[in-house]
Amino acid sequence: MAWLSRPLTVIGLVILAHGCYSAHEHTVLSSTSVQHPTSPSATSLPLDIYIETIAATLLICLGLVLGSGTPEPIQWHTWAGKIEREGDSTSGDADKELRSNPFNALEARSGFINISKLRSDFVKYQQLGK
Ligand SMILES: *[C@@H]1O[C@H](CO)[C@@H](O)[C@H](O)[C@H]1NC(C)=O
């Protein structure tokens, strides 16, 4: 279905451009015409322009959705496992080690400092000096 996406999008864009041009032409013609300036049907857009614009928009949306690839996993562990197995192709100049495992930054970080332990160690060190 991917081969269908680009022609659908292009056809939708052409139809949308035609709809926009038709609306512009209708606006210009109705503003310059003096036949029925007070009637609402002379100033409002015809229904076929609305239908053409909506159909073109839907066609463009369908073409873009068909042309997009398979969606990426949105769960963190699935995404990280996929990156670990295959490597990330999106970031080109990032660090090789960081690119291979997204959890490396978390696994390599230093732990919390235990202030009580440092304090007791320092007290023991001071008592050794006496
Ligand atoms: C911090 O050090 C103290 C003393 O050694 C110990 O009792 C405590 O469990 C440690 N706390 C943590 C979070 O490791």
PDB file of C-alpha atoms and ligand atoms in Angstrom:
ATOM      1  CA  MET A   1       0.000   0.000   0.000  1.00  0.00           C
ATOM      2  CA  ALA A   2       3.022   2.297   0.216  1.00  0.00           C
ATOM      3  CA  TRP A   3       3.112   2.759  -3.551  1.00  0.00           C
ATOM      4  CA  LEU A   4      -0.417   4.158  -3.354  1.00  0.00           C
ATOM      5  CA  SER A   5       0.397   6.808  -0.783  1.00  0.00           C
ATOM      6  CA  ARG A   6       2.347   9.249  -2.938  1.00  0.00           C
ATOM      7  CA  PRO A   7      -0.159   9.360  -5.833  1.00  0.00           C
ATOM      8  CA  LEU A   8      -3.030   9.701  -3.351  1.00  0.00           C
ATOM      9  CA  THR A   9      -1.287  12.601  -1.623  1.00  0.00           C
ATOM     10  CA  VAL A  10      -0.449  14.323  -4.900  1.00  0.00           C
ATOM     11  CA  ILE A  11      -4.001  13.901  -6.237  1.00  0.00           C
ATOM     12  CA  GLY A  12      -5.372  15.187  -2.939  1.00  0.00           C
ATOM     13  CA  LEU A  13      -3.074  18.220  -3.093  1.00  0.00           C
ATOM     14  CA  VAL A  14      -4.161  18.963  -6.664  1.00  0.00           C
ATOM     15  CA  ILE A  15      -7.831  18.667  -5.727  1.00  0.00           C
ATOM     16  CA  LEU A  16      -7.275  20.847  -2.661  1.00  0.00           C
ATOM     17  CA  ALA A  17      -5.515  23.479  -4.763  1.00  0.00           C
ATOM     18  CA  HIS A  18      -8.409  23.369  -7.212  1.00  0.00           C
ATOM     19  CA  GLY A  19     -10.864  23.804  -4.370  1.00  0.00           C
ATOM     20  CA  CYS A  20      -8.920  26.772  -3.010  1.00  0.00           C
ATOM     21  CA  TYR A  21      -8.747  28.329  -6.471  1.00  0.00           C
ATOM     22  CA  SER A  22     -12.481  27.760  -6.968  1.00  0.00           C
ATOM     23  CA  ALA A  23     -13.237  29.413  -3.650  1.00  0.00           C
ATOM     24  CA  HIS A  24     -11.011  32.346  -4.571  1.00  0.00           C
ATOM     25  CA  GLU A  25     -12.646  32.688  -7.981  1.00  0.00           C
ATOM     26  CA  HIS A  26     -16.109  32.510  -6.480  1.00  0.00           C
ATOM     27  CA  THR A  27     -15.235  35.171  -3.943  1.00  0.00           C
ATOM     28  CA  VAL A  28     -13.815  37.472  -6.611  1.00  0.00           C
ATOM     29  CA  LEU A  29     -16.754  36.932  -8.966  1.00  0.00           C
ATOM     30  CA  SER A  30     -19.399  37.383  -6.287  1.00  0.00           C
ATOM     31  CA  SER A  31     -17.776  40.576  -5.027  1.00  0.00           C
ATOM     32  CA  THR A  32     -17.660  42.109  -8.511  1.00  0.00           C
ATOM     33  CA  SER A  33     -21.097  40.949  -9.646  1.00  0.00           C
ATOM     34  CA  VAL A  34     -24.011  43.310  -9.086  1.00  0.00           C
ATOM     35  CA  GLN A  35     -26.836  40.909  -9.853  1.00  0.00           C
ATOM     36  CA  HIS A  36     -28.056  39.948  -6.385  1.00  0.00           C
ATOM     37  CA  PRO A  37     -25.788  41.562  -3.830  1.00  0.00           C
ATOM     38  CA  THR A  38     -28.196  41.046  -0.921  1.00  0.00           C
ATOM     39  CA  SER A  39     -29.086  37.410  -1.478  1.00  0.00           C
ATOM     40  CA  PRO A  40     -27.065  35.053   0.780  1.00  0.00           C
ATOM     41  CA  SER A  41     -26.618  32.468  -1.963  1.00  0.00           C
ATOM     42  CA  ALA A  42     -24.602  34.925  -4.011  1.00  0.00           C
ATOM     43  CA  THR A  43     -22.007  35.455  -1.280  1.00  0.00           C
ATOM     44  CA  SER A  44     -21.742  32.016   0.375  1.00  0.00           C
ATOM     45  CA  LEU A  45     -19.602  29.308  -1.197  1.00  0.00           C
ATOM     46  CA  PRO A  46     -21.360  26.609  -3.186  1.00  0.00           C
ATOM     47  CA  LEU A  47     -21.692  23.203  -1.605  1.00  0.00           C
ATOM     48  CA  ASP A  48     -19.470  21.467  -4.150  1.00  0.00           C
ATOM     49  CA  ILE A  49     -16.462  23.534  -3.106  1.00  0.00           C
ATOM     50  CA  TYR A  50     -16.989  22.465   0.506  1.00  0.00           C
ATOM     51  CA  ILE A  51     -17.299  18.825  -0.542  1.00  0.00           C
ATOM     52  CA  GLU A  52     -14.244  19.098  -2.793  1.00  0.00           C
ATOM     53  CA  THR A  53     -12.134  20.610  -0.016  1.00  0.00           C
ATOM     54  CA  ILE A  54     -13.197  18.033   2.584  1.00  0.00           C
ATOM     55  CA  ALA A  55     -12.665  15.132   0.180  1.00  0.00           C
ATOM     56  CA  ALA A  56      -9.229  16.470  -0.773  1.00  0.00           C
ATOM     57  CA  THR A  57      -8.240  16.814   2.877  1.00  0.00           C
ATOM     58  CA  LEU A  58      -9.368  13.264   3.629  1.00  0.00           C
ATOM     59  CA  LEU A  59      -7.480  12.007   0.572  1.00  0.00           C
ATOM     60  CA  ILE A  60      -4.288  13.777   1.695  1.00  0.00           C
ATOM     61  CA  CYS A  61      -4.656  12.348   5.207  1.00  0.00           C
ATOM     62  CA  LEU A  62      -5.195   8.848   3.800  1.00  0.00           C
ATOM     63  CA  GLY A  63      -2.155   9.180   1.557  1.00  0.00           C
ATOM     64  CA  LEU A  64       0.068  10.387   4.381  1.00  0.00           C
ATOM     65  CA  VAL A  65      -1.106   7.647   6.750  1.00  0.00           C
ATOM     66  CA  LEU A  66      -0.579   4.943   4.125  1.00  0.00           C
ATOM     67  CA  GLY A  67       2.882   6.313   3.372  1.00  0.00           C
ATOM     68  CA  SER A  68       4.095   6.364   6.947  1.00  0.00           C
ATOM     69  CA  GLY A  69       6.126   3.383   8.085  1.00  0.00           C
ATOM     70  CA  THR A  70       5.311   0.974  10.833  1.00  0.00           C
ATOM     71  CA  PRO A  71       4.870   2.815  14.110  1.00  0.00           C
ATOM     72  CA  GLU A  72       7.723   2.775  16.605  1.00  0.00           C
ATOM     73  CA  PRO A  73       7.075   1.100  19.967  1.00  0.00           C
ATOM     74  CA  ILE A  74       5.960   3.639  22.538  1.00  0.00           C
ATOM     75  CA  GLN A  75       6.736   1.548  25.604  1.00  0.00           C
ATOM     76  CA  TRP A  76      10.155   2.356  27.030  1.00  0.00           C
ATOM     77  CA  HIS A  77      11.337  -1.224  27.587  1.00  0.00           C
ATOM     78  CA  THR A  78      10.240  -2.346  24.127  1.00  0.00           C
ATOM     79  CA  TRP A  79      11.934   0.630  22.504  1.00  0.00           C
ATOM     80  CA  ALA A  80      15.127   0.163  24.505  1.00  0.00           C
ATOM     81  CA  GLY A  81      15.266  -3.548  23.711  1.00  0.00           C
ATOM     82  CA  LYS A  82      14.855  -2.793  20.017  1.00  0.00           C
ATOM     83  CA  ILE A  83      17.639  -0.184  20.171  1.00  0.00           C
ATOM     84  CA  GLU A  84      19.902  -2.592  22.052  1.00  0.00           C
ATOM     85  CA  ARG A  85      19.377  -5.322  19.475  1.00  0.00           C
ATOM     86  CA  GLU A  86      19.505  -3.282  16.298  1.00  0.00           C
ATOM     87  CA  GLY A  87      21.257  -0.052  17.216  1.00  0.00           C
ATOM     88  CA  ASP A  88      19.807   3.379  16.765  1.00  0.00           C
ATOM     89  CA  SER A  89      19.921   4.607  13.202  1.00  0.00           C
ATOM     90  CA  THR A  90      18.477   8.042  13.908  1.00  0.00           C
ATOM     91  CA  SER A  91      21.377   9.588  15.847  1.00  0.00           C
ATOM     92  CA  GLY A  92      24.422   9.697  13.640  1.00  0.00           C
ATOM     93  CA  ASP A  93      27.217  11.343  15.582  1.00  0.00           C
ATOM     94  CA  ALA A  94      26.277  10.243  19.086  1.00  0.00           C
ATOM     95  CA  ASP A  95      28.675   8.194  21.181  1.00  0.00           C
ATOM     96  CA  LYS A  96      28.833   4.591  20.021  1.00  0.00           C
ATOM     97  CA  GLU A  97      28.620   3.191  23.556  1.00  0.00           C
ATOM     98  CA  LEU A  98      25.677   5.410  24.418  1.00  0.00           C
ATOM     99  CA  ARG A  99      23.951   4.532  21.154  1.00  0.00           C
ATOM    100  CA  SER A 100      24.140   0.789  21.721  1.00  0.00           C
ATOM    101  CA  ASN A 101      22.479   0.725  25.122  1.00  0.00           C
ATOM    102  CA  PRO A 102      20.131   3.503  26.181  1.00  0.00           C
ATOM    103  CA  PHE A 103      20.435   2.417  29.817  1.00  0.00           C
ATOM    104  CA  ASN A 104      24.222   2.892  29.900  1.00  0.00           C
ATOM    105  CA  ALA A 105      23.881   6.409  31.242  1.00  0.00           C
ATOM    106  CA  LEU A 106      21.751   5.095  34.101  1.00  0.00           C
ATOM    107  CA  GLU A 107      23.964   2.090  34.814  1.00  0.00           C
ATOM    108  CA  ALA A 108      27.235   4.052  34.811  1.00  0.00           C
ATOM    109  CA  ARG A 109      26.140   6.850  37.115  1.00  0.00           C
ATOM    110  CA  SER A 110      27.557   7.052  40.609  1.00  0.00           C
ATOM    111  CA  GLY A 111      25.350   6.091  43.511  1.00  0.00           C
ATOM    112  CA  PHE A 112      24.117   8.240  46.323  1.00  0.00           C
ATOM    113  CA  ILE A 113      26.595   9.397  48.923  1.00  0.00           C
ATOM    114  CA  ASN A 114      25.963   7.919  52.371  1.00  0.00           C
ATOM    115  CA  ILE A 115      26.706  10.857  54.621  1.00  0.00           C
ATOM    116  CA  SER A 116      26.275   8.790  57.813  1.00  0.00           C
ATOM    117  CA  LYS A 117      28.828   6.264  56.597  1.00  0.00           C
ATOM    118  CA  LEU A 118      31.291   9.012  55.561  1.00  0.00           C
ATOM    119  CA  ARG A 119      30.832  10.688  58.946  1.00  0.00           C
ATOM    120  CA  SER A 120      31.408   7.467  60.871  1.00  0.00           C
ATOM    121  CA  ASP A 121      34.453   6.707  58.702  1.00  0.00           C
ATOM    122  CA  PHE A 122      35.820  10.176  59.427  1.00  0.00           C
ATOM    123  CA  VAL A 123      35.237   9.739  63.160  1.00  0.00           C
ATOM    124  CA  LYS A 124      37.112   6.411  63.049  1.00  0.00           C
ATOM    125  CA  TYR A 125      39.947   8.095  61.130  1.00  0.00           C
ATOM    126  CA  GLN A 126      40.200  10.869  63.736  1.00  0.00           C
ATOM    127  CA  GLN A 127      40.195   8.342  66.575  1.00  0.00           C
ATOM    128  CA  LEU A 128      43.051   6.449  64.886  1.00  0.00           C
ATOM    129  CA  GLY A 129      45.177   9.597  64.928  1.00  0.00           C
ATOM    130  CA  LYS A 130      44.854  10.079  68.683  1.00  0.00           C
TER     131      LYS A 130
HETATM  132  C1  LIG B   1      24.708   4.418  55.469  1.00  0.00           C
HETATM  133  O1  LIG B   1      25.719   4.026  56.352  1.00  0.00           O
HETATM  134  C2  LIG B   1      25.247   3.578  57.636  1.00  0.00           C
HETATM  135  C3  LIG B   1      26.437   3.287  58.515  1.00  0.00           C
HETATM  136  O2  LIG B   1      27.364   2.505  57.852  1.00  0.00           O
HETATM  137  C4  LIG B   1      24.389   2.308  57.431  1.00  0.00           C
HETATM  138  O3  LIG B   1      23.891   1.874  58.673  1.00  0.00           O
HETATM  139  C5  LIG B   1      23.230   2.681  56.519  1.00  0.00           C
HETATM  140  O4  LIG B   1      22.482   1.521  56.211  1.00  0.00           O
HETATM  141  C6  LIG B   1      23.742   3.275  55.201  1.00  0.00           C
HETATM  142  N1  LIG B   1      22.617   3.760  54.436  1.00  0.00           N
HETATM  143  C7  LIG B   1      22.458   3.396  53.203  1.00  0.00           C
HETATM  144  C8  LIG B   1      21.255   3.990  52.518  1.00  0.00           C
HETATM  145  O5  LIG B   1      23.217   2.651  52.599  1.00  0.00           O
END
